[in-house]
Amino acid sequence: MSLPMRINFDEKDYTYIIITKGITKETSLIQINLDGKEYQLACNSKGDWDAVDATVSDHPGLLKAIGRNIKLRYRL
């Protein structure tokens, strides 16, 4: 497992772990663990990373911010 990563969203700190190993520009699906729950982020046609099976209670804005954070960190 990789080290926990932190993000601040709506004035609250969150910690998540990227489960997917070896992320490159060809990666199309990234799996993360947020608060003990696993999510899959997929790249859409615009190049943004969105949660695959997220519901309204899963904080879609937070998952989108995490996808943007991963995109910037790995220069996707």
Short mmCIF file of C-alpha atoms in Angstrom, two decimals:
data_model
loop_
_atom_site.label_atom_id
_atom_site.label_comp_id
_atom_site.label_asym_id
_atom_site.label_seq_id
_atom_site.Cartn_x
_atom_site.Cartn_y
_atom_site.Cartn_z
CA MET A 1 0.00 0.00 0.00
CA SER A 2 1.10 3.52 -0.62
CA LEU A 3 1.32 6.32 1.88
CA PRO A 4 -1.84 8.19 2.84
CA MET A 5 -2.47 11.41 0.91
CA ARG A 6 -4.31 14.40 2.31
CA ILE A 7 -6.76 16.84 0.76
CA ASN A 8 -8.70 19.76 2.19
CA PHE A 9 -12.25 20.02 0.84
CA ASP A 10 -14.97 22.34 2.16
CA GLU A 11 -12.72 23.35 5.07
CA LYS A 12 -12.33 19.75 6.24
CA ASP A 13 -9.27 17.49 5.94
CA TYR A 14 -9.59 14.05 4.35
CA THR A 15 -7.05 11.26 4.02
CA TYR A 16 -7.11 8.75 1.17
CA ILE A 17 -4.86 5.99 -0.12
CA ILE A 18 -4.20 5.22 -3.78
CA ILE A 19 -4.46 1.45 -4.19
CA THR A 20 -3.56 1.31 -7.90
CA LYS A 21 0.15 0.74 -8.48
CA GLY A 22 2.22 2.13 -11.36
CA ILE A 23 0.00 5.00 -12.49
CA THR A 24 0.98 6.30 -15.94
CA LYS A 25 -0.65 8.38 -18.66
CA GLU A 26 -2.11 5.16 -20.10
CA THR A 27 -3.91 4.34 -16.83
CA SER A 28 -7.67 4.47 -17.33
CA LEU A 29 -8.89 3.36 -13.88
CA ILE A 30 -7.55 4.32 -10.44
CA GLN A 31 -8.71 2.66 -7.25
CA ILE A 32 -8.60 4.64 -3.98
CA ASN A 33 -9.56 4.04 -0.35
CA LEU A 34 -11.35 6.92 1.36
CA ASP A 35 -12.52 6.53 4.96
CA GLY A 36 -12.37 2.73 4.71
CA LYS A 37 -14.46 2.59 1.53
CA GLU A 38 -13.00 1.81 -1.89
CA TYR A 39 -13.83 3.87 -4.97
CA GLN A 40 -12.82 3.62 -8.60
CA LEU A 41 -12.00 6.76 -10.54
CA ALA A 42 -12.20 6.61 -14.33
CA CYS A 43 -10.97 9.12 -16.88
CA ASN A 44 -13.78 10.63 -18.96
CA SER A 45 -13.55 12.09 -22.48
CA LYS A 46 -12.58 15.55 -21.15
CA GLY A 47 -9.62 14.14 -19.23
CA ASP A 48 -11.25 14.57 -15.81
CA TRP A 49 -11.34 11.77 -13.26
CA ASP A 50 -14.81 10.86 -11.93
CA ALA A 51 -16.00 8.19 -9.52
CA VAL A 52 -17.52 5.19 -11.30
CA ASP A 53 -20.17 4.05 -8.80
CA ALA A 54 -20.55 7.11 -6.57
CA THR A 55 -23.90 8.08 -5.09
CA VAL A 56 -24.96 11.44 -3.68
CA SER A 57 -24.08 10.28 -0.15
CA ASP A 58 -20.52 9.46 -1.31
CA HIS A 59 -19.58 13.16 -1.74
CA PRO A 60 -19.14 13.36 -5.53
CA GLY A 61 -17.52 16.80 -5.22
CA LEU A 62 -14.86 15.39 -2.89
CA LEU A 63 -14.19 12.45 -5.22
CA LYS A 64 -13.86 14.84 -8.17
CA ALA A 65 -11.39 16.96 -6.16
CA ILE A 66 -9.38 13.82 -5.31
CA GLY A 67 -9.34 12.90 -9.01
CA ARG A 68 -8.05 16.39 -9.85
CA ASN A 69 -5.40 16.06 -7.12
CA ILE A 70 -4.21 12.71 -8.50
CA LYS A 71 -4.19 14.12 -12.05
CA LEU A 72 -1.92 16.97 -10.97
CA ARG A 73 0.35 14.79 -8.82
CA TYR A 74 0.97 12.18 -11.51
CA ARG A 75 0.79 14.67 -14.43
CA LEU A 76 -1.90 12.72 -16.22
#
